[in-house]
Coordinates of C-alpha atoms and ligand atoms in Angstrom, one line a residue:
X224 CA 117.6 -72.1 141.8
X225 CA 118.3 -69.6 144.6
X226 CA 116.4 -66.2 143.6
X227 CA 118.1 -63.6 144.2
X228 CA 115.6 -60.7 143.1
X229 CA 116.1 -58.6 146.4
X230 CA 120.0 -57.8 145.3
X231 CA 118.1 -54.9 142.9
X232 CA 114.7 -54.3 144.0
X233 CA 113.3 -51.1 144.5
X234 CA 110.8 -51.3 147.8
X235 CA 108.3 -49.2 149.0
X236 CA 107.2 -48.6 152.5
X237 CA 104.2 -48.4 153.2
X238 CA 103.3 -47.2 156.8
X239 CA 100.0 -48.7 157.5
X240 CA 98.2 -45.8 159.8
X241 CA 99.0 -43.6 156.7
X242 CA 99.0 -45.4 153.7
X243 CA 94.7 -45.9 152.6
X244 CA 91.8 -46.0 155.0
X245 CA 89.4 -48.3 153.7
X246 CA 86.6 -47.6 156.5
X247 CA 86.6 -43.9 157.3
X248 CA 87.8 -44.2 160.7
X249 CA 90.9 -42.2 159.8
X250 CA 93.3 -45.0 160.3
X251 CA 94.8 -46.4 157.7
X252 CA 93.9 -50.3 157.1
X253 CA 95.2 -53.5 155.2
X254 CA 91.7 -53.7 152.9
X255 CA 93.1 -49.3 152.0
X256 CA 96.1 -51.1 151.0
X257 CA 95.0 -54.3 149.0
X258 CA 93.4 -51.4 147.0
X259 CA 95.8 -49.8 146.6
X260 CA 98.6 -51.9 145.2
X261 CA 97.4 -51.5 141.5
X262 CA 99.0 -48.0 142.1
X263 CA 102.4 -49.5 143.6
X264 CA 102.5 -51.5 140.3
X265 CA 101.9 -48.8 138.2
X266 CA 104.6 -46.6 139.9
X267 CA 107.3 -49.8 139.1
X268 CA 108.4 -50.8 142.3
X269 CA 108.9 -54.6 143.0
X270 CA 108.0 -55.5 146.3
X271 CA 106.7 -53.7 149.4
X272 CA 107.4 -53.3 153.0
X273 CA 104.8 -53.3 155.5
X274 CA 105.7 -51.2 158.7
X275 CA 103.9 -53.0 162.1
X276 CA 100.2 -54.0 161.6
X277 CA 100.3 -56.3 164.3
X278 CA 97.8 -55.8 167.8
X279 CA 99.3 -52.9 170.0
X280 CA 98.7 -50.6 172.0
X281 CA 99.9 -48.2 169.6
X282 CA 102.5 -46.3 172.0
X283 CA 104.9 -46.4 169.4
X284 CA 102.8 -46.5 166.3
X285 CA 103.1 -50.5 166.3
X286 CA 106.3 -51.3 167.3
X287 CA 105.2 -51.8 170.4
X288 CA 103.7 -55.4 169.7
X289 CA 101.5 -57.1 171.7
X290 CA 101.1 -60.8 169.8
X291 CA 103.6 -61.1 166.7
X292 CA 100.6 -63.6 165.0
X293 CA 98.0 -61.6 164.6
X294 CA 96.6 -58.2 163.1
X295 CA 95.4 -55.3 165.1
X296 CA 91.3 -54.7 164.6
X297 CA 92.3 -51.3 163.5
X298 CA 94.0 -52.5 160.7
X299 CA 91.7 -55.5 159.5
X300 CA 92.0 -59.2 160.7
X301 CA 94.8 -62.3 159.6
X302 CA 92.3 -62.5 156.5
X303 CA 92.9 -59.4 155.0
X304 CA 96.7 -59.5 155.7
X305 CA 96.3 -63.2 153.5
X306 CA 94.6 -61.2 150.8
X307 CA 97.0 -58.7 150.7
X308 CA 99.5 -60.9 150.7
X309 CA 97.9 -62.8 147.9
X310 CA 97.0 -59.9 145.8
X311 CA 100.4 -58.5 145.7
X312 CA 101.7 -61.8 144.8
X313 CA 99.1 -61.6 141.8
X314 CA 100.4 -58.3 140.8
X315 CA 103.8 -59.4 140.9
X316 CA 104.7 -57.6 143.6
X317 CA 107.1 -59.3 147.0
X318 CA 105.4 -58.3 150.5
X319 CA 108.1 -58.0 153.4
X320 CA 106.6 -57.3 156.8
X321 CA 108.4 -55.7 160.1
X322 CA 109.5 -58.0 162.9
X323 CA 109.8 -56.3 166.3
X324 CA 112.7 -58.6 168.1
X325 CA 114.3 -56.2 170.8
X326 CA 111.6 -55.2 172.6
X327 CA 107.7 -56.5 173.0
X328 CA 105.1 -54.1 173.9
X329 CA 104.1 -54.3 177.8
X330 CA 100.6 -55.6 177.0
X331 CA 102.5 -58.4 175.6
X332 CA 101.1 -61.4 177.4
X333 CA 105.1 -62.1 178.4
X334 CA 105.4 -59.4 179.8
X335 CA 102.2 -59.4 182.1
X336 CA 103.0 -63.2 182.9
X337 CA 106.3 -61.8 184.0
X338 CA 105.3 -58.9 186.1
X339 CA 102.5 -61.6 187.8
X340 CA 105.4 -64.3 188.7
X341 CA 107.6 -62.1 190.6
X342 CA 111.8 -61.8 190.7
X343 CA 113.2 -64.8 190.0
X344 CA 110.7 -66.8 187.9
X345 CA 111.5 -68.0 184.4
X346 CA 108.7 -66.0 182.8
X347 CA 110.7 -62.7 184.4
X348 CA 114.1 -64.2 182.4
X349 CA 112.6 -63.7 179.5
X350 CA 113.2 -59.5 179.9
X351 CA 115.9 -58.3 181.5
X352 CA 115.0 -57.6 185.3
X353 CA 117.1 -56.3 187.5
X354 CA 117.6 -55.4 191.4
X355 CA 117.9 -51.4 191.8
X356 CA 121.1 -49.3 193.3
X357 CA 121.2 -47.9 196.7
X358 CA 120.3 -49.0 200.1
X359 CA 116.9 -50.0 199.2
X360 CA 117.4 -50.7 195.5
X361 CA 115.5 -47.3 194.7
X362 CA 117.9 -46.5 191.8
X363 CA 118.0 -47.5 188.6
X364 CA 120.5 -50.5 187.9
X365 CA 122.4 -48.7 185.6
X366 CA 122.7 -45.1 184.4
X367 CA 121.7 -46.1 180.4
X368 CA 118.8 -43.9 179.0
X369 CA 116.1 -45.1 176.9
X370 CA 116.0 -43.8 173.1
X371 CA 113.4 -41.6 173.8
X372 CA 114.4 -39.9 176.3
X373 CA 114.9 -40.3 180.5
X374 CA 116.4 -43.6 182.5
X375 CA 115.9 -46.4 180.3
X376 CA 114.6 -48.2 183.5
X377 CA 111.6 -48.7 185.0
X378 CA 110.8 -50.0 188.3
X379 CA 108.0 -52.4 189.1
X380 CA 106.0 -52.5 193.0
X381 CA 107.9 -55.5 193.9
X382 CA 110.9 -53.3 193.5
X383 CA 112.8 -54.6 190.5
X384 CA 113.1 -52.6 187.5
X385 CA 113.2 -53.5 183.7
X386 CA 115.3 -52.1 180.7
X387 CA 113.8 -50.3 177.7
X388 CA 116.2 -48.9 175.3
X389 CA 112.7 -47.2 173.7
X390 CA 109.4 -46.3 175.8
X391 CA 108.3 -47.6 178.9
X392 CA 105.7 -49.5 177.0
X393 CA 108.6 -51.8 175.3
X394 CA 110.8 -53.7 177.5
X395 CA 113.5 -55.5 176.0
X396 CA 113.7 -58.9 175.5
X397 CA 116.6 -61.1 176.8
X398 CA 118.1 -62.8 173.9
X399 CA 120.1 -64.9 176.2
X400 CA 117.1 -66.8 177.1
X401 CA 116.3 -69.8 174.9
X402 CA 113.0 -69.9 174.7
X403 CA 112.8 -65.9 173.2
X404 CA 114.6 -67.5 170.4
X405 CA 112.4 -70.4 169.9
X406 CA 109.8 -67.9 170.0
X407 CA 111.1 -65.8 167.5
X408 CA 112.0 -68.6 165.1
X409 CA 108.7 -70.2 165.2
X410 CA 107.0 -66.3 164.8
X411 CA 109.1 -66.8 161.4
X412 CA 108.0 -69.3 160.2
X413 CA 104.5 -68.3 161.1
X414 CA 104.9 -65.6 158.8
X415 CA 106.6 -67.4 156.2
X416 CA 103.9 -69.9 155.8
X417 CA 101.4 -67.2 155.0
X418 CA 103.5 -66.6 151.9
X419 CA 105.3 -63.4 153.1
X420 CA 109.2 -62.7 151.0
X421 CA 111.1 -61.4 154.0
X422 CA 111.3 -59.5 157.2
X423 CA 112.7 -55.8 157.8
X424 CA 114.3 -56.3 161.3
X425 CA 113.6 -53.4 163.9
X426 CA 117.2 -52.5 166.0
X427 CA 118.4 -55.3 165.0
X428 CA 121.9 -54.2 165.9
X429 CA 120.0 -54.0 169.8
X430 CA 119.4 -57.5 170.5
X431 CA 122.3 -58.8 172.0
X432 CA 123.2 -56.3 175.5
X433 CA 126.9 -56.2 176.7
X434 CA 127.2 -58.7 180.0
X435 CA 126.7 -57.5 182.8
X436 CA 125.2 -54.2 181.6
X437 CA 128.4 -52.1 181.9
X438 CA 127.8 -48.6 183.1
X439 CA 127.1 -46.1 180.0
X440 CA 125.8 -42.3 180.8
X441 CA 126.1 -41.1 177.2
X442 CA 122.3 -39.8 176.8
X443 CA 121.2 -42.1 174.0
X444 CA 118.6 -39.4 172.0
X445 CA 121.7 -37.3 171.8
X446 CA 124.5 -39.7 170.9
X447 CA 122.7 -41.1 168.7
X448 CA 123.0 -44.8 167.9
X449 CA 119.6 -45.2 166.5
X450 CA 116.3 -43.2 164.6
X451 CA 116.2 -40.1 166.4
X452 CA 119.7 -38.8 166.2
X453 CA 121.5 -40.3 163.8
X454 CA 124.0 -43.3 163.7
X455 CA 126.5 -44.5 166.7
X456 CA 130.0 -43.3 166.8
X457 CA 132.7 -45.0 165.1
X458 CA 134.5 -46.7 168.1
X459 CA 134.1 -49.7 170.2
X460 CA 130.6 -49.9 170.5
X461 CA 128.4 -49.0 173.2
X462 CA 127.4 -51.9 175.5
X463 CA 123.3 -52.1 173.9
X464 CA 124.5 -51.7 170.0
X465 CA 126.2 -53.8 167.9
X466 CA 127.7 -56.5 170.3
X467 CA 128.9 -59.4 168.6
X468 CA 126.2 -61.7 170.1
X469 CA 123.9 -60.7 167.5
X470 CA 125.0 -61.9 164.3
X471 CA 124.4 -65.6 165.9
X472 CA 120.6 -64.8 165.8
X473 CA 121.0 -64.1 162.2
X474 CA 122.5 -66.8 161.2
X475 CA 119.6 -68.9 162.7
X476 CA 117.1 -66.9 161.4
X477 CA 118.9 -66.9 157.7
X478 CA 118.9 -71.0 158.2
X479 CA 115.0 -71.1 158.5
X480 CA 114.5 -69.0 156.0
X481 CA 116.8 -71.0 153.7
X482 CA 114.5 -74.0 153.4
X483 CA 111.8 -71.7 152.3
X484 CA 111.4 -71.3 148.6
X485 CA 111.3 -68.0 146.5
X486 CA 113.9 -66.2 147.6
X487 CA 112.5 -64.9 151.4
X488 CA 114.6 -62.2 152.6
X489 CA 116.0 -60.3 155.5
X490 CA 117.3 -56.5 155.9
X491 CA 118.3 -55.2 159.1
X492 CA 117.9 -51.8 160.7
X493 CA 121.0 -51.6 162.0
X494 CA 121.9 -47.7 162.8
X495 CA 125.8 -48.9 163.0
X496 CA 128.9 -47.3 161.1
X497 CA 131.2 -47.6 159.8
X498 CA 130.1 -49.8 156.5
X499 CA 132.5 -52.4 157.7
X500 CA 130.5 -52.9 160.7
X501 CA 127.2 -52.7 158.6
X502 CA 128.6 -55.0 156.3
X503 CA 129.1 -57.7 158.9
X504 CA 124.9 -57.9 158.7
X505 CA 125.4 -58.9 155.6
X506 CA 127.5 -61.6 155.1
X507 CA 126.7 -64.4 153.0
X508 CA 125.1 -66.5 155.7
X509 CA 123.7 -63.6 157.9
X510 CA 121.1 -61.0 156.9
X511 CA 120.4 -59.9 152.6
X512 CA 120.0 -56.4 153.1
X513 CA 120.7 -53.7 155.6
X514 CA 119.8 -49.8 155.2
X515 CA 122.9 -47.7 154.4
X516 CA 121.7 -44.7 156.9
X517 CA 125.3 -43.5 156.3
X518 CA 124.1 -42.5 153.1
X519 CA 120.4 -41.2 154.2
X520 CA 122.4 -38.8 156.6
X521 CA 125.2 -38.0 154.4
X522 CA 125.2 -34.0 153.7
X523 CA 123.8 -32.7 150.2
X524 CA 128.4 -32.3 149.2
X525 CA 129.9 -34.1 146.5
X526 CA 133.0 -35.3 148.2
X527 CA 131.0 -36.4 151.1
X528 CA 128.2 -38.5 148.8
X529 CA 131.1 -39.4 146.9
X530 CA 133.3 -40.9 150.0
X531 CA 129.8 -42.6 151.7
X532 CA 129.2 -44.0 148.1
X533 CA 132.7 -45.5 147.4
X534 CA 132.8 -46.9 151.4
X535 CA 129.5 -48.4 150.9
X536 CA 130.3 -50.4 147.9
X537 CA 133.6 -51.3 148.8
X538 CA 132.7 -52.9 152.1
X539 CA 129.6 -54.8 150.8
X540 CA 131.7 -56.3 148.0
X541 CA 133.8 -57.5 150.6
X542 CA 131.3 -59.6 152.1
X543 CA 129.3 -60.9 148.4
X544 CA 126.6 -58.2 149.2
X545 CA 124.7 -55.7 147.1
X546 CA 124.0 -51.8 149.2
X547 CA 120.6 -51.1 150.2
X548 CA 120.1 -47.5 149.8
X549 CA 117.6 -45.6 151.4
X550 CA 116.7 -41.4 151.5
X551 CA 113.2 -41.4 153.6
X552 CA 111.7 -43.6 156.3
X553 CA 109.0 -42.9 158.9
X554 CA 111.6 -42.2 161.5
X555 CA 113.5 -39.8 159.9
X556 CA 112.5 -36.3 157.9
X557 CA 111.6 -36.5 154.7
X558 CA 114.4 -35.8 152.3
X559 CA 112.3 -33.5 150.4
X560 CA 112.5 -30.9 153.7
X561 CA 115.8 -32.4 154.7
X562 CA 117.5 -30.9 151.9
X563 CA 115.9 -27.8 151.8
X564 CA 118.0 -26.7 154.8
X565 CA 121.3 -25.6 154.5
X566 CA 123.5 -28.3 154.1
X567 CA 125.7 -27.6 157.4
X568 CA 122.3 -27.1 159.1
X569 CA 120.6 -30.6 158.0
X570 CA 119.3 -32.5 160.7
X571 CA 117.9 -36.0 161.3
X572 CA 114.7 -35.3 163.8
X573 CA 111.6 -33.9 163.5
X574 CA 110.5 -30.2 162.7
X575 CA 108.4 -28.5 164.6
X576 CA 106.0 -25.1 164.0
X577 CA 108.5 -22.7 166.3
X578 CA 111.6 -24.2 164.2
X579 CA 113.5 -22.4 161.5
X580 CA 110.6 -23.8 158.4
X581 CA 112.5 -24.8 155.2
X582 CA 112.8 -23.7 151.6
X583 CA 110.1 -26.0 150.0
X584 CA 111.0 -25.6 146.9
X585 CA 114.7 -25.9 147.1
X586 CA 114.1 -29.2 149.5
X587 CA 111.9 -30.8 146.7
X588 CA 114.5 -29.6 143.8
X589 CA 117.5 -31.5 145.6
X590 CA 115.4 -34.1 146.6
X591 CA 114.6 -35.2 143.3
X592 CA 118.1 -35.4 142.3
X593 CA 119.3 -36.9 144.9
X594 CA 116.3 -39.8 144.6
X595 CA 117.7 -39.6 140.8
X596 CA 120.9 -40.1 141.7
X597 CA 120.2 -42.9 144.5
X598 CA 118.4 -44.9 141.6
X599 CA 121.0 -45.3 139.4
X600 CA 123.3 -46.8 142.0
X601 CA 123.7 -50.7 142.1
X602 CA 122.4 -52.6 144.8
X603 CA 118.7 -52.3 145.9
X604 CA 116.6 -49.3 147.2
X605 CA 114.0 -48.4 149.3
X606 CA 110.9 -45.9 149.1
X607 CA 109.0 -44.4 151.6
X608 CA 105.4 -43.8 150.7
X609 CA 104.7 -40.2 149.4
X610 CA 108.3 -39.3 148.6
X611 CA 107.4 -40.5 144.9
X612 CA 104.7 -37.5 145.5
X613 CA 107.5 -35.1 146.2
X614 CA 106.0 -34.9 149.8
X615 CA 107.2 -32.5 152.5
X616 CA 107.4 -33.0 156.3
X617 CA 104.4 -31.2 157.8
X618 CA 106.6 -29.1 159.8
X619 CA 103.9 -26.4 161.3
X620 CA 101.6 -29.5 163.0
X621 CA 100.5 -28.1 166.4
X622 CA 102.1 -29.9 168.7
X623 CA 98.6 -31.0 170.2
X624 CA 98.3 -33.4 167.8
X625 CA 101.7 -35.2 167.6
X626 CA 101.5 -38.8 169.5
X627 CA 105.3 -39.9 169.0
X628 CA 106.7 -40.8 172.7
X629 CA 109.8 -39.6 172.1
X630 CA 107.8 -36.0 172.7
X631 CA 106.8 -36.3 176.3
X632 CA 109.5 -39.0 176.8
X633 CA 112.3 -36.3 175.9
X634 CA 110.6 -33.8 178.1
X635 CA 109.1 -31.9 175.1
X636 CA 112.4 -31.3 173.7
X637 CA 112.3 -33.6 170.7
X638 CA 109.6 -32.6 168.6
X639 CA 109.5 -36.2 167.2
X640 CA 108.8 -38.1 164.2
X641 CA 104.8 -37.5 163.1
X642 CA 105.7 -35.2 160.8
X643 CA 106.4 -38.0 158.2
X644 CA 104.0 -40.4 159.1
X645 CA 100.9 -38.0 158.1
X646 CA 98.4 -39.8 155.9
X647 CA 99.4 -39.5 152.1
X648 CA 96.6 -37.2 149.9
X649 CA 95.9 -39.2 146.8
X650 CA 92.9 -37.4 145.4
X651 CA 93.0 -33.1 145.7
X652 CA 89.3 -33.3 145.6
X653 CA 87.8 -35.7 148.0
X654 CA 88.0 -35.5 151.5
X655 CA 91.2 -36.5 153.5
X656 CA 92.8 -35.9 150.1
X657 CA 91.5 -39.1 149.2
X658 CA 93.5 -41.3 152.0
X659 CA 89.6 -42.5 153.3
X660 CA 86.3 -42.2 152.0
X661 CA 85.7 -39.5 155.5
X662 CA 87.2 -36.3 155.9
X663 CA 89.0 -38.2 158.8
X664 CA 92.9 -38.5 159.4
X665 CA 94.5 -39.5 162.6
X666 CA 97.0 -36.7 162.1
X667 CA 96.4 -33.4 160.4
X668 CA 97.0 -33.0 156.9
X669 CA 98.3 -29.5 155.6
X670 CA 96.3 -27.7 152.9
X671 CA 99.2 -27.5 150.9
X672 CA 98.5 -31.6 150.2
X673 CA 96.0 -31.3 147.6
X674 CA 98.7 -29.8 145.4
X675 CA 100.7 -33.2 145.9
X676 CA 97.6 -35.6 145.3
X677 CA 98.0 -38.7 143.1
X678 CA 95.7 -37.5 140.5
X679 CA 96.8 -33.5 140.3
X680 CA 100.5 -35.6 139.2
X681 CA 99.2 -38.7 136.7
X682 CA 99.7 -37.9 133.7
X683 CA 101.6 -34.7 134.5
X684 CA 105.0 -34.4 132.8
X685 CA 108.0 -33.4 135.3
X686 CA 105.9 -34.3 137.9
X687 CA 107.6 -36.0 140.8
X688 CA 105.3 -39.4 140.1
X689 CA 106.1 -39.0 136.4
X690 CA 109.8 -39.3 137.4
X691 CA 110.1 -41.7 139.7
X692 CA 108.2 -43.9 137.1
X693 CA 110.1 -43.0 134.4
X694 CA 113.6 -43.7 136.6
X695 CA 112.0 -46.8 137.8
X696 CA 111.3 -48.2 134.6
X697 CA 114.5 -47.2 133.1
X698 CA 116.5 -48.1 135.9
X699 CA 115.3 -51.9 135.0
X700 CA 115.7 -51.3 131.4
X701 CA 119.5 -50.4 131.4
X702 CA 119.7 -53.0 134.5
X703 CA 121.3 -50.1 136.9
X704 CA 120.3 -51.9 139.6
X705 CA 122.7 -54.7 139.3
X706 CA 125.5 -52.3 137.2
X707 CA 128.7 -51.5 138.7
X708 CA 129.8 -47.4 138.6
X709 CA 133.1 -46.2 137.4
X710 CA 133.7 -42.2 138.2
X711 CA 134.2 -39.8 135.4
X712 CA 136.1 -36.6 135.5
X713 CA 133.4 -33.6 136.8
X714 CA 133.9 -30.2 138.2
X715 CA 134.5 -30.4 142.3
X716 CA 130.8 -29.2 142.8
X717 CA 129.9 -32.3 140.7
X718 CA 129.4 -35.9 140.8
X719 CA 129.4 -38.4 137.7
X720 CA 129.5 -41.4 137.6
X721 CA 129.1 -44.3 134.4
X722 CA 126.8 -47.4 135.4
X723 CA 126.8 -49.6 132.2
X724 CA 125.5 -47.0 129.5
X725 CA 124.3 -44.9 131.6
X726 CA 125.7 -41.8 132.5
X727 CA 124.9 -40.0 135.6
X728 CA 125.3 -36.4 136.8
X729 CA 124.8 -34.6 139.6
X730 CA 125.4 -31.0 140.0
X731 CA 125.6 -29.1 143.5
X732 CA 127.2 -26.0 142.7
X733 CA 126.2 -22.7 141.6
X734 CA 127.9 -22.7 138.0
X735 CA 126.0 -25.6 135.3
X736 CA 127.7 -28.6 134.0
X737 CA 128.6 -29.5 131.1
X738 CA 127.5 -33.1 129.2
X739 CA 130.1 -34.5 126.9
X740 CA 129.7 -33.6 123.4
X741 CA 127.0 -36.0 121.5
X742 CA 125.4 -37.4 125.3
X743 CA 121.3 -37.4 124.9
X744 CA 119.1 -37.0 128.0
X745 CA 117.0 -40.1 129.4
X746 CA 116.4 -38.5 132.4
X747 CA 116.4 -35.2 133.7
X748 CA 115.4 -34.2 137.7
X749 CA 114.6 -30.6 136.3
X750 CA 114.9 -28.9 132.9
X751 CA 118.4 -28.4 131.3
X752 CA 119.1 -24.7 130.9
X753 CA 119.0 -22.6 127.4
X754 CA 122.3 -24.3 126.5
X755 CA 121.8 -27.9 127.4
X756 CA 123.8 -27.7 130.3
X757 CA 123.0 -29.4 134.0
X758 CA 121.5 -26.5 136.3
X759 CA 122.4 -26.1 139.8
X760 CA 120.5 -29.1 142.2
X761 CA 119.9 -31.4 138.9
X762 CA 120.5 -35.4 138.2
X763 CA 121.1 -36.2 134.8
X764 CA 120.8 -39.6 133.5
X765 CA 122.7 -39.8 129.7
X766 CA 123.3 -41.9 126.9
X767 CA 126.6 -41.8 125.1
Ligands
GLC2270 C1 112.9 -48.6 165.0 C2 111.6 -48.1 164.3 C3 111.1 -47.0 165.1 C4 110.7 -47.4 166.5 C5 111.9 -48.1 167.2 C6 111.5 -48.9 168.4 O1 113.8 -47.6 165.0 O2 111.9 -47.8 163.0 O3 109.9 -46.4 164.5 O4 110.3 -46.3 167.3 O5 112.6 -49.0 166.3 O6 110.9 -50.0 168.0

């Protein structure tokens, strides 16, 4: 029998460096993890994805890999990532890990094998190398920019130059060449051997680069197309996204991991749009799963969550596929401060301590009805460690401390992405809030955390854990996850929707809501008013 648990899981990310410290180095660490998964369990979620553990440099928090078999020292050793692996398993609990395909980092042994052989040599085919512009081939090949900022080219002493869509430290691979793909499908099945359920696939809709690199002076960071700016235009795409050539590499990956047993997965980051373009990820011999960041950036508007809702659906029933809906990741800012901008003002990147701050409260109020309201959708969904905490973005962290290249990359114009990655507080007492057993923590933590620990929310109702265990286990009890939704008449500044006997309610607006006569509450984001009606900023989840 084919398993097919992914089509309604609920994942959680969990972002290694961040997640548990097991040592006191102030790094998070596979061992912080294995300890940890008791907790994931107890939350409800059914499987988890690991972000990058692999040996790096670190230049972009691990997606800069240097050998796709192994574990970096900071994090543990392949030993640990089997008992992890193992553990979860025992809890009943899927582990997916993060392949890095587009790019490797430049400590890859590749990549120093290619710079040592010189233009021309097969080892140099493996990236994509190139002779400069100009009389002595001292400009860049082409005028694309990198992701991060600057030419996406770099040149090397012999005088050739290589492409990175990211940082300097991560040249592309060339997915023309053979043997990257024999790489990459024997890197699969490394991984599948050790037991693990599926792969999250970085830019995967990068792989694959138009021939002859046509000329394309759109500056990347600000078109967007990818994590820092939000998704690519609707339109022919640009020559480095979302070529055709890639869906081939999917369906070769998909056939390896179809003689595995169990029900081994794979969901693509694909920043693309619109969802008939995402869909095409998904199709039945292609990828499982791909994020619906059309939904993660829609603003906090009825029609406009309606319309991203109803496209999503529609174009991944076309293709046989559930929606994979996502609100936080560790590239983006958490939806808890997302949303407590206003809503024309909502933006994608980082927040910095000169930048207009939020309104905490309101950001966590909407964010816990939208998260509500995300749950009871069909398809699956994703977590991001600490927004079942209710955490903000630090958004005052001196800029001293932030280590995401798009910062210097971008000229110090993007603030970048640390302020979602800082390590999670789990105990308001202890030192580093619990993440280590030192008061140690790669980036700062605000003092604000203790208020969010684990232990100050256990137990607590209306806490922000409380609900998303409470929506979790419900969510499986009244099967939302593999439901279908039919709209129901609601005021313009609301959205309701039925999924089976659910009924679910969101209101945006200023005036409350009415439930229909006789409904009871299952699940509320906030208190009802006086009257029983649905406040402003509230998901309701009804019976009847
Ligand atoms: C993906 C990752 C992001 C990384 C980039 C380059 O978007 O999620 O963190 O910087 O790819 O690998």
């Amino acid at each position: 029998m084919v398993e097919r648990w992914w089509r309604d899981a609920v994942i959680y990310q969990v972002y290694p460096r961040s997640f548990a410290d097991s040592d006191g180095d102030g790094m998070g660490d596979l061992p912080g993890i294995t300890g940890r998964l008791p907790r994931l369990k107890e939350l409800g979620v059914d499987a988890v994805w690991l972000s990058p553990f692999y040996p790096s440099p670190q230049k972009d928090g691990g997606y800069d890999v240097a050998d796709y078999r192994g574990v970096d020292e900071r994090f543990g050793d392949l030993g640990d990532a089997d008992k992890l692996i193992g553990e979860a398993h025992d809890l009943g609990l899927k582990v997916i890990v993060d392949l890095v395909p587009n790019h490797t980092s430049s400590e890859h042994e590749w990549f120093r094998a290619a710079l040592a052989a010189g233009p021309g040599s097969p080892e140099r085919d493996r990236y994509i190398f190139r002779e400069g512009r100009g009389p002595d081939g001292a400009l860049p090949p082409n005028s694309w920019t990198s992701m991060f900022g600057g030419s996406a080219w770099q040149r090397v002493p012999d005088g050739q130059w290589y492409l990175h869509l990211f940082d300097v430290s991560q040249p592309d691979l060339d997915w023309g060449n053979r043997s990257v793909r024999d790489e990459f499908l024997d890197i699969l099945r490394f991984w599948l051997d050790r037991g693990v359920d599926g792969f999250r696939v970085d830019v995967a809709h990068g792989l694959v680069k138009e021939e002859d690199l046509p000329e394309w002076d759109v500056p990347l960071a600000i078109l967007g197309g990818l994590s820092l700016g939000g998704l690519a235009p609707v339109g022919p795409p640009p020559p480095m996204w979302d070529q055709e050539g890639v869906h081939e590499i999917y369906r070769e990956w998909r056939r390896v991991l179809d003689e595995y047993e169990g029900g081994r997965i794979l969901v693509a980051e694909a920043w693309v749009q619109p969802a008939e373009r995402l869909a095409r990820y998904v199709r039945p011999d292609e990828m499982h799963q791909a994020f619906n960041f059309m939904y993660l950036s829609a603003p906090w508007r009825p029609a406009d969550l309606r319309a991203v809702i109803n496209e999503s659906l529609a174009a991944n029933d076309e293709v046989g596929a559930p929606t994979t809906w996502v609100l936080s990741n560790h590239d983006v800012i958490r939806h808890a401060t997302r949303l407590g901008y206003p809503v024309e003002r909502t933006r994608l990147h980082g927040i910095g301590p000169d930048d207009p701050q939020p309104d905490v409260g309101l950001g966590l109020r909407r964010a816990r009805a939208a998260t509500l309201q995300m749950l009871a959708l069909p398809g699956s969904a994703y977590l991001y460690q600490g927004e079942e905490l209710g955490l903000p973005e630090h958004t005052t962290m001196p800029h001293e401390y932030r280590r995401d290249p798009a910062r210097p990359r971008s000229g110090h114009t993007v603030v970048g992405r640390d302020g979602c990655r800082v390590p999670i507080p789990w105990e308001a007492d202890a030192p580093s809030y619990g993440f280590g057993p030192s008061d140690r923590s790669w980036l700062p933590q605000p003092a604000v955390w203790a208020e969010y620990a684990l232990d100050r929310q256990q137990g607590v109702p209306g806490s922000t854990w409380e609900l998303y265990r409470a929506a979790l286990a419900s969510r499986r009890s009244h099967g939302l996850g593999s439901g279908t939704i039919a709209w129901q008449q609601a005021p313009d500044h609301a959205l309701a929707f039925r999924n089976g006997d659910v009924l679910v309610l969101t209101n945006f607006g200023a005036a409350p809501v009415d439930l229909p006569a006789g409904a009871t509450v299952l699940l509320a984001s906030e208190p009802l008013d006086a009257d029983g009606r649905v406040p402003t900023d509230v998901t309701v989840w009804a019976l009847g």
